[in-house]
mmCIF file of C-alpha atoms in Angstrom:
data_model
loop_
_atom_site.group_PDB
_atom_site.id
_atom_site.type_symbol
_atom_site.label_atom_id
_atom_site.label_comp_id
_atom_site.label_asym_id
_atom_site.label_seq_id
_atom_site.Cartn_x
_atom_site.Cartn_y
_atom_site.Cartn_z
ATOM 1 C CA MET A 1291 5.040 29.675 18.532
ATOM 2 C CA LYS A 1292 6.460 26.323 19.448
ATOM 3 C CA ARG A 1293 9.150 24.878 17.213
ATOM 4 C CA THR A 1294 8.993 21.096 17.243
ATOM 5 C CA MET A 1295 11.239 18.321 16.002
ATOM 6 C CA GLY A 1296 8.791 16.053 14.197
ATOM 7 C CA MET A 1297 9.259 12.712 12.489
ATOM 8 C CA LEU A 1298 9.303 12.389 8.716
ATOM 9 C CA MET A 1299 8.582 8.938 7.285
ATOM 10 C CA ALA A 1300 10.202 9.346 3.878
ATOM 11 C CA ALA A 1301 9.119 6.007 2.400
ATOM 12 C CA VAL A 1302 5.470 6.528 3.288
ATOM 13 C CA LEU A 1303 5.377 10.136 2.184
ATOM 14 C CA ALA A 1304 6.963 9.369 -1.164
ATOM 15 C CA GLY A 1305 4.727 6.407 -1.930
ATOM 16 C CA CYS A 1306 1.265 7.569 -0.855
ATOM 17 C CA ALA A 1307 0.576 10.716 -2.816
ATOM 18 C CA SER A 1308 -3.043 9.839 -3.519
ATOM 19 C CA HIS A 1309 -5.874 9.528 -1.051
ATOM 20 C CA GLY A 1310 -9.489 8.448 -1.166
ATOM 21 C CA GLU A 1311 -12.507 9.092 0.961
ATOM 22 C CA ALA A 1312 -11.798 8.538 4.636
ATOM 23 C CA THR A 1313 -13.798 5.746 6.238
ATOM 24 C CA GLY A 1314 -13.151 6.839 9.807
ATOM 25 C CA PRO A 1315 -13.244 10.207 11.553
ATOM 26 C CA ALA A 1316 -12.378 12.916 9.044
ATOM 27 C CA GLY A 1317 -12.102 16.671 9.234
ATOM 28 C CA SER A 1318 -11.065 19.345 6.788
ATOM 29 C CA LEU A 1319 -7.353 18.537 7.263
ATOM 30 C CA ALA A 1320 -7.043 14.771 7.637
ATOM 31 C CA GLY A 1321 -8.761 11.419 8.096
ATOM 32 C CA LEU A 1322 -8.072 8.586 10.554
ATOM 33 C CA GLU A 1323 -8.316 4.819 9.940
ATOM 34 C CA VAL A 1324 -7.380 1.608 11.760
ATOM 35 C CA HIS A 1325 -6.271 -1.514 9.871
ATOM 36 C CA ASP A 1326 -6.161 -5.033 11.321
ATOM 37 C CA ARG A 1327 -2.734 -6.245 10.169
ATOM 38 C CA THR A 1328 -3.323 -9.842 11.254
ATOM 39 C CA GLU A 1329 -6.420 -10.283 9.086
ATOM 40 C CA GLY A 1330 -5.375 -7.780 6.410
ATOM 41 C CA LYS A 1331 -8.451 -5.561 6.487
ATOM 42 C CA ARG A 1332 -9.532 -2.059 7.363
ATOM 43 C CA LEU A 1333 -11.742 -2.049 10.431
ATOM 44 C CA GLN A 1334 -15.314 -0.942 9.863
ATOM 45 C CA VAL A 1335 -16.256 2.274 11.641
ATOM 46 C CA HIS A 1336 -19.469 2.305 13.670
ATOM 47 C CA TRP A 1337 -20.983 5.689 14.510
ATOM 48 C CA HIS A 1338 -22.906 6.109 17.770
ATOM 49 C CA ASP A 1339 -24.039 9.385 19.354
ATOM 50 C CA GLY A 1340 -21.691 11.297 17.059
ATOM 51 C CA LYS A 1341 -18.613 9.248 18.014
ATOM 52 C CA ALA A 1342 -16.655 6.766 15.870
ATOM 53 C CA TYR A 1343 -15.822 3.252 17.098
ATOM 54 C CA VAL A 1344 -14.019 0.181 15.749
ATOM 55 C CA ALA A 1345 -14.097 -3.367 17.081
ATOM 56 C CA GLY A 1346 -10.696 -4.889 17.827
ATOM 57 C CA LYS A 1347 -9.969 -8.598 18.118
ATOM 58 C CA PRO A 1348 -7.681 -9.445 21.079
ATOM 59 C CA GLY A 1349 -4.334 -10.816 19.890
ATOM 60 C CA ASN A 1350 -4.474 -9.134 16.469
ATOM 61 C CA GLU A 1351 -1.893 -6.536 15.451
ATOM 62 C CA TYR A 1352 -3.114 -3.266 13.986
ATOM 63 C CA ARG A 1353 -1.880 -0.012 12.526
ATOM 64 C CA VAL A 1354 -3.139 3.558 12.615
ATOM 65 C CA THR A 1355 -3.281 5.476 9.307
ATOM 66 C CA VAL A 1356 -3.504 9.268 9.119
ATOM 67 C CA ARG A 1357 -4.323 10.690 5.663
ATOM 68 C CA SER A 1358 -3.784 14.327 4.767
ATOM 69 C CA ARG A 1359 -6.724 15.848 2.891
ATOM 70 C CA VAL A 1360 -5.048 19.141 2.000
ATOM 71 C CA GLY A 1361 -2.660 20.174 -0.736
ATOM 72 C CA GLY A 1362 0.085 22.751 -0.703
ATOM 73 C CA GLU A 1363 1.107 22.458 2.960
ATOM 74 C CA ASP A 1364 2.610 20.039 5.460
ATOM 75 C CA LEU A 1365 0.808 18.958 8.615
ATOM 76 C CA LEU A 1366 2.111 17.844 11.999
ATOM 77 C CA ALA A 1367 0.134 14.917 13.448
ATOM 78 C CA VAL A 1368 0.602 14.331 17.186
ATOM 79 C CA VAL A 1369 -0.758 10.813 17.744
ATOM 80 C CA SER A 1370 -1.889 9.178 20.975
ATOM 81 C CA VAL A 1371 -3.084 5.657 21.752
ATOM 82 C CA ASP A 1372 -4.719 4.980 25.125
ATOM 83 C CA GLY A 1373 -3.721 8.469 26.264
ATOM 84 C CA VAL A 1374 -0.023 7.809 25.536
ATOM 85 C CA ASN A 1375 2.111 9.580 22.905
ATOM 86 C CA VAL A 1376 3.115 6.911 20.369
ATOM 87 C CA LEU A 1377 6.566 8.445 19.875
ATOM 88 C CA SER A 1378 7.778 9.070 23.402
ATOM 89 C CA GLY A 1379 5.573 7.008 25.718
ATOM 90 C CA GLN A 1380 4.708 10.168 27.642
ATOM 91 C CA THR A 1381 1.183 10.859 28.812
ATOM 92 C CA ALA A 1382 -0.129 12.455 25.636
ATOM 93 C CA ASP A 1383 -0.398 16.211 25.151
ATOM 94 C CA PRO A 1384 -0.911 18.110 21.865
ATOM 95 C CA SER A 1385 2.259 20.141 22.518
ATOM 96 C CA GLN A 1386 4.477 17.064 22.052
ATOM 97 C CA GLY A 1387 6.273 15.783 18.947
ATOM 98 C CA GLY A 1388 4.551 13.964 16.121
ATOM 99 C CA TYR A 1389 4.728 12.815 12.507
ATOM 100 C CA VAL A 1390 4.975 15.270 9.590
ATOM 101 C CA LEU A 1391 2.714 14.623 6.595
ATOM 102 C CA ALA A 1392 3.455 16.038 3.164
ATOM 103 C CA PRO A 1393 0.492 17.452 1.189
ATOM 104 C CA ARG A 1394 -2.121 14.781 0.378
ATOM 105 C CA SER A 1395 0.026 11.963 1.753
ATOM 106 C CA SER A 1396 -0.537 9.385 4.468
ATOM 107 C CA VAL A 1397 1.451 7.843 7.291
ATOM 108 C CA ASP A 1398 1.026 4.289 8.598
ATOM 109 C CA ILE A 1399 1.886 4.069 12.304
ATOM 110 C CA LEU A 1400 2.688 0.441 13.103
ATOM 111 C CA GLY A 1401 3.473 0.740 16.787
ATOM 112 C CA TRP A 1402 5.220 2.473 19.657
ATOM 113 C CA ARG A 1403 8.344 4.294 18.425
ATOM 114 C CA LYS A 1404 11.492 2.706 19.938
ATOM 115 C CA SER A 1405 14.121 4.465 17.801
ATOM 116 C CA LEU A 1406 14.583 6.088 14.392
ATOM 117 C CA SER A 1407 14.525 2.621 12.859
ATOM 118 C CA GLN A 1408 12.235 0.490 15.006
ATOM 119 C CA THR A 1409 8.749 0.274 16.518
ATOM 120 C CA ALA A 1410 6.995 -2.151 18.888
ATOM 121 C CA ALA A 1411 3.817 -3.362 17.197
ATOM 122 C CA PHE A 1412 0.355 -2.295 18.324
ATOM 123 C CA TYR A 1413 -1.906 -5.228 19.149
ATOM 124 C CA PHE A 1414 -5.291 -5.526 20.810
ATOM 125 C CA THR A 1415 -5.104 -7.161 24.217
ATOM 126 C CA ALA A 1416 -6.763 -7.423 27.621
ATOM 127 C CA LEU A 1417 -6.626 -4.156 29.549
ATOM 128 C CA PRO A 1418 -4.085 -5.355 32.205
ATOM 129 C CA ASP A 1419 -1.635 -6.276 29.394
ATOM 130 C CA SER A 1420 -1.957 -2.905 27.624
ATOM 131 C CA TYR A 1421 1.092 -0.633 27.572
ATOM 132 C CA ALA A 1422 -0.871 2.138 29.289
ATOM 133 C CA ALA A 1423 -2.003 -0.120 32.155
ATOM 134 C CA ARG A 1424 1.454 -1.668 32.562
ATOM 135 C CA THR A 1425 2.880 1.844 32.968
ATOM 136 C CA GLY A 1426 0.238 2.879 35.514
ATOM 137 C CA ARG A 1427 -2.104 4.822 33.182
ATOM 138 C CA PRO A 1428 -5.193 2.675 32.481
ATOM 139 C CA HIS A 1429 -7.805 5.439 32.600
ATOM 140 C CA ASP A 1430 -7.761 6.448 28.906
ATOM 141 C CA VAL A 1431 -7.448 2.996 27.355
ATOM 142 C CA GLY A 1432 -9.645 2.613 24.281
ATOM 143 C CA ALA A 1433 -9.060 5.966 22.576
ATOM 144 C CA ILE A 1434 -6.913 6.876 19.568
ATOM 145 C CA GLY A 1435 -6.364 10.593 18.995
ATOM 146 C CA VAL A 1436 -4.661 12.792 16.410
ATOM 147 C CA ALA A 1437 -3.971 16.491 17.030
ATOM 148 C CA LEU A 1438 -3.225 18.271 13.736
ATOM 149 C CA PHE A 1439 -1.189 21.447 13.314
ATOM 150 C CA ARG A 1440 -0.528 23.615 10.287
ATOM 151 C CA ARG A 1441 3.002 24.787 9.583
ATOM 152 C CA LYS A 1442 3.755 28.439 10.270
ATOM 153 C CA MET A 1443 4.335 30.206 6.986
ATOM 154 C CA ALA A 1444 7.394 32.410 6.639
ATOM 155 C CA PRO A 1445 6.433 36.094 6.217
ATOM 156 C CA THR A 1446 7.110 37.669 2.835
ATOM 157 C CA PRO A 1447 10.111 39.990 3.249
ATOM 158 C CA VAL A 1448 9.409 43.657 2.459
ATOM 159 C CA ALA A 1449 12.996 44.799 2.341
ATOM 160 C CA PRO A 1450 16.407 43.242 2.997
ATOM 161 C CA GLY A 1451 17.340 43.278 6.640
ATOM 162 C CA PRO A 1452 19.473 41.513 9.244
ATOM 163 C CA ALA A 1453 18.785 37.849 9.701
ATOM 164 C CA THR A 1454 16.899 36.938 12.847
ATOM 165 C CA GLY A 1455 17.941 34.150 15.155
ATOM 166 C CA ALA A 1456 16.062 30.906 15.703
ATOM 167 C CA SER A 1457 13.349 30.737 18.312
ATOM 168 C CA SER A 1458 14.754 30.325 21.808
ATOM 169 C CA ASP A 1459 11.974 27.989 22.924
ATOM 170 C CA MET A 1460 12.788 25.251 20.387
ATOM 171 C CA ALA A 1461 11.700 21.981 21.940
ATOM 172 C CA ARG A 1462 12.951 18.567 20.881
ATOM 173 C CA GLY A 1463 9.971 16.321 20.234
ATOM 174 C CA ALA A 1464 9.928 12.667 21.110
ATOM 175 C CA PRO A 1465 11.573 10.325 18.624
ATOM 176 C CA ALA A 1466 9.825 9.479 15.267
ATOM 177 C CA GLN A 1467 3.820 7.257 15.215
ATOM 178 C CA ALA A 1468 -24.620 -8.991 24.832
ATOM 179 C CA GLU A 1469 -22.932 -9.123 28.245
ATOM 180 C CA GLN A 1470 -20.135 -6.679 28.409
ATOM 181 C CA SER A 1471 -16.744 -8.338 28.864
ATOM 182 C CA ALA A 1472 -13.407 -6.967 30.027
ATOM 183 C CA LYS A 1473 -12.249 -3.839 28.191
ATOM 184 C CA ILE A 1474 -9.386 -4.203 25.731
ATOM 185 C CA GLY A 1475 -6.328 -2.005 25.215
ATOM 186 C CA THR A 1476 -3.167 -1.800 23.101
ATOM 187 C CA GLY A 1477 -0.132 -3.909 23.897
ATOM 188 C CA HIS A 1478 3.598 -3.313 23.369
ATOM 189 C CA GLY A 1479 4.375 -5.994 20.803
ATOM 190 C CA ARG A 1480 7.183 -7.357 18.671
ATOM 191 C CA HIS A 1481 9.904 -5.027 17.418
ATOM 192 C CA GLU A 1482 10.058 -4.384 13.669
ATOM 193 C CA ALA A 1483 11.823 -2.069 11.252
ATOM 194 C CA SER A 1484 10.247 1.353 10.676
ATOM 195 C CA TYR A 1485 12.531 4.141 9.472
ATOM 196 C CA VAL A 1486 12.056 7.851 10.110
ATOM 197 C CA ARG A 1487 14.215 10.963 10.387
ATOM 198 C CA TRP A 1488 14.039 14.208 12.326
ATOM 199 C CA THR A 1489 12.634 17.328 10.693
ATOM 200 C CA ALA A 1490 11.862 20.768 12.102
ATOM 201 C CA PHE A 1491 8.264 21.966 12.161
ATOM 202 C CA GLU A 1492 7.150 25.349 13.479
ATOM 203 C CA ARG A 1493 3.457 25.381 14.318
ATOM 204 C CA ALA A 1494 1.185 28.148 13.092
ATOM 205 C CA THR A 1495 -0.741 28.012 16.391
ATOM 206 C CA ASP A 1496 -0.199 26.698 19.899
ATOM 207 C CA THR A 1497 -3.521 24.848 19.853
ATOM 208 C CA PRO A 1498 -4.430 22.147 17.294
ATOM 209 C CA ALA A 1499 -6.163 23.227 14.111
ATOM 210 C CA GLU A 1500 -8.132 19.960 14.287
ATOM 211 C CA VAL A 1501 -8.440 16.917 16.579
ATOM 212 C CA LEU A 1502 -9.624 13.483 15.412
ATOM 213 C CA THR A 1503 -10.765 10.793 17.858
ATOM 214 C CA LEU A 1504 -11.518 7.121 17.263
ATOM 215 C CA TYR A 1505 -12.646 4.792 20.071
ATOM 216 C CA TYR A 1506 -12.178 1.024 20.151
ATOM 217 C CA ASP A 1507 -13.203 -1.986 22.209
ATOM 218 C CA SER A 1508 -14.080 -5.639 21.680
ATOM 219 C CA ARG A 1509 -17.068 -6.396 19.474
ATOM 220 C CA ALA A 1510 -18.916 -7.972 22.420
ATOM 221 C CA ASN A 1511 -18.537 -4.782 24.439
ATOM 222 C CA LEU A 1512 -19.637 -2.549 21.560
ATOM 223 C CA VAL A 1513 -22.709 -4.736 21.037
ATOM 224 C CA ALA A 1514 -23.508 -4.614 24.773
ATOM 225 C CA ARG A 1515 -23.246 -0.814 24.739
ATOM 226 C CA GLY A 1516 -25.517 -0.490 21.726
ATOM 227 C CA VAL A 1517 -22.770 0.837 19.440
ATOM 228 C CA ILE A 1518 -23.091 -2.181 17.142
ATOM 229 C CA ARG A 1519 -26.579 -3.503 16.498
ATOM 230 C CA GLU A 1520 -26.652 -7.129 15.492
ATOM 231 C CA THR A 1521 -29.539 -8.638 13.537
ATOM 232 C CA VAL A 1522 -31.175 -11.466 15.478
ATOM 233 C CA PRO A 1523 -32.395 -14.274 13.183
ATOM 234 C CA VAL A 1524 -36.133 -14.911 13.438
ATOM 235 C CA ALA A 1525 -37.439 -18.491 13.137
ATOM 236 C CA PRO A 1526 -40.034 -18.916 10.364
ATOM 237 C CA LEU A 1527 -43.652 -19.379 11.453
ATOM 238 C CA PRO A 1528 -45.183 -22.861 11.077
ATOM 239 C CA ARG A 1529 -47.265 -23.419 7.908
ATOM 240 C CA PRO A 1530 -50.873 -24.593 8.234
ATOM 241 C CA PHE A 1531 -50.853 -26.106 4.707
ATOM 242 C CA PRO A 1532 -47.318 -27.335 3.983
ATOM 243 C CA GLY A 1533 -48.256 -29.751 1.206
ATOM 244 C CA PHE A 1534 -49.000 -33.473 0.660
ATOM 245 C CA VAL A 1535 -48.600 -36.072 3.378
ATOM 246 C CA PRO A 1536 -45.219 -37.866 3.220
ATOM 247 C CA ASP A 1537 -44.619 -41.371 4.508
ATOM 248 C CA PRO A 1538 -43.263 -41.503 8.047
ATOM 249 C CA PRO A 1539 -39.658 -42.638 8.444
ATOM 250 C CA ARG A 1540 -39.170 -46.380 8.945
ATOM 251 C CA SER A 1541 -38.159 -47.447 12.392
#
């Protein structure tokens, strides 16, 4: 099994012990949401052909929230935005480092991890300005993914015996979170404080126990693709008997 150095966000884990019903993609282990930080609201999720979408407004900052739905065990959440690992900037792969969630807690991921104390804010922007496109990887822009792993449980000892050594394949994770218009992506924004610390996490399996995916684009594009259906106002029909005859306006 792979032993990973994950990121523990102590302030978030200590302060978010409760959780409600997820409004975005949700599985048996966790739920995924996106919040528009500029307008202070959770983005509405639109379901289309079994996939979840949110509409982003170019220029607005946002955050990704992962909520644990299980008690009694930690989870490792490997998070990608536009096909890029949010901790390391590597092309995303489930085997990489991620954030560790305590039982029934949540983690708010504000941006690209720059250090143990700082992130660069996520914001919606034109595709050429997205971090993925600026680093030569524009093909997966518009997708947010979370690969979830359970922690490997220590076996119950039967009898005292010699201590075993640590796994030799311990890997250090990355530091720790109408007419269709041009596609939008996620930019590399302002730097802000966001404190985390390293913690070891040994996965129960090499493959994710669960994967959550949330797609995003501009509202105009989602309307053009039929993901969002807008109500078109219908003009009232003329009335044959509208009432008494009024005087005409004076010239």
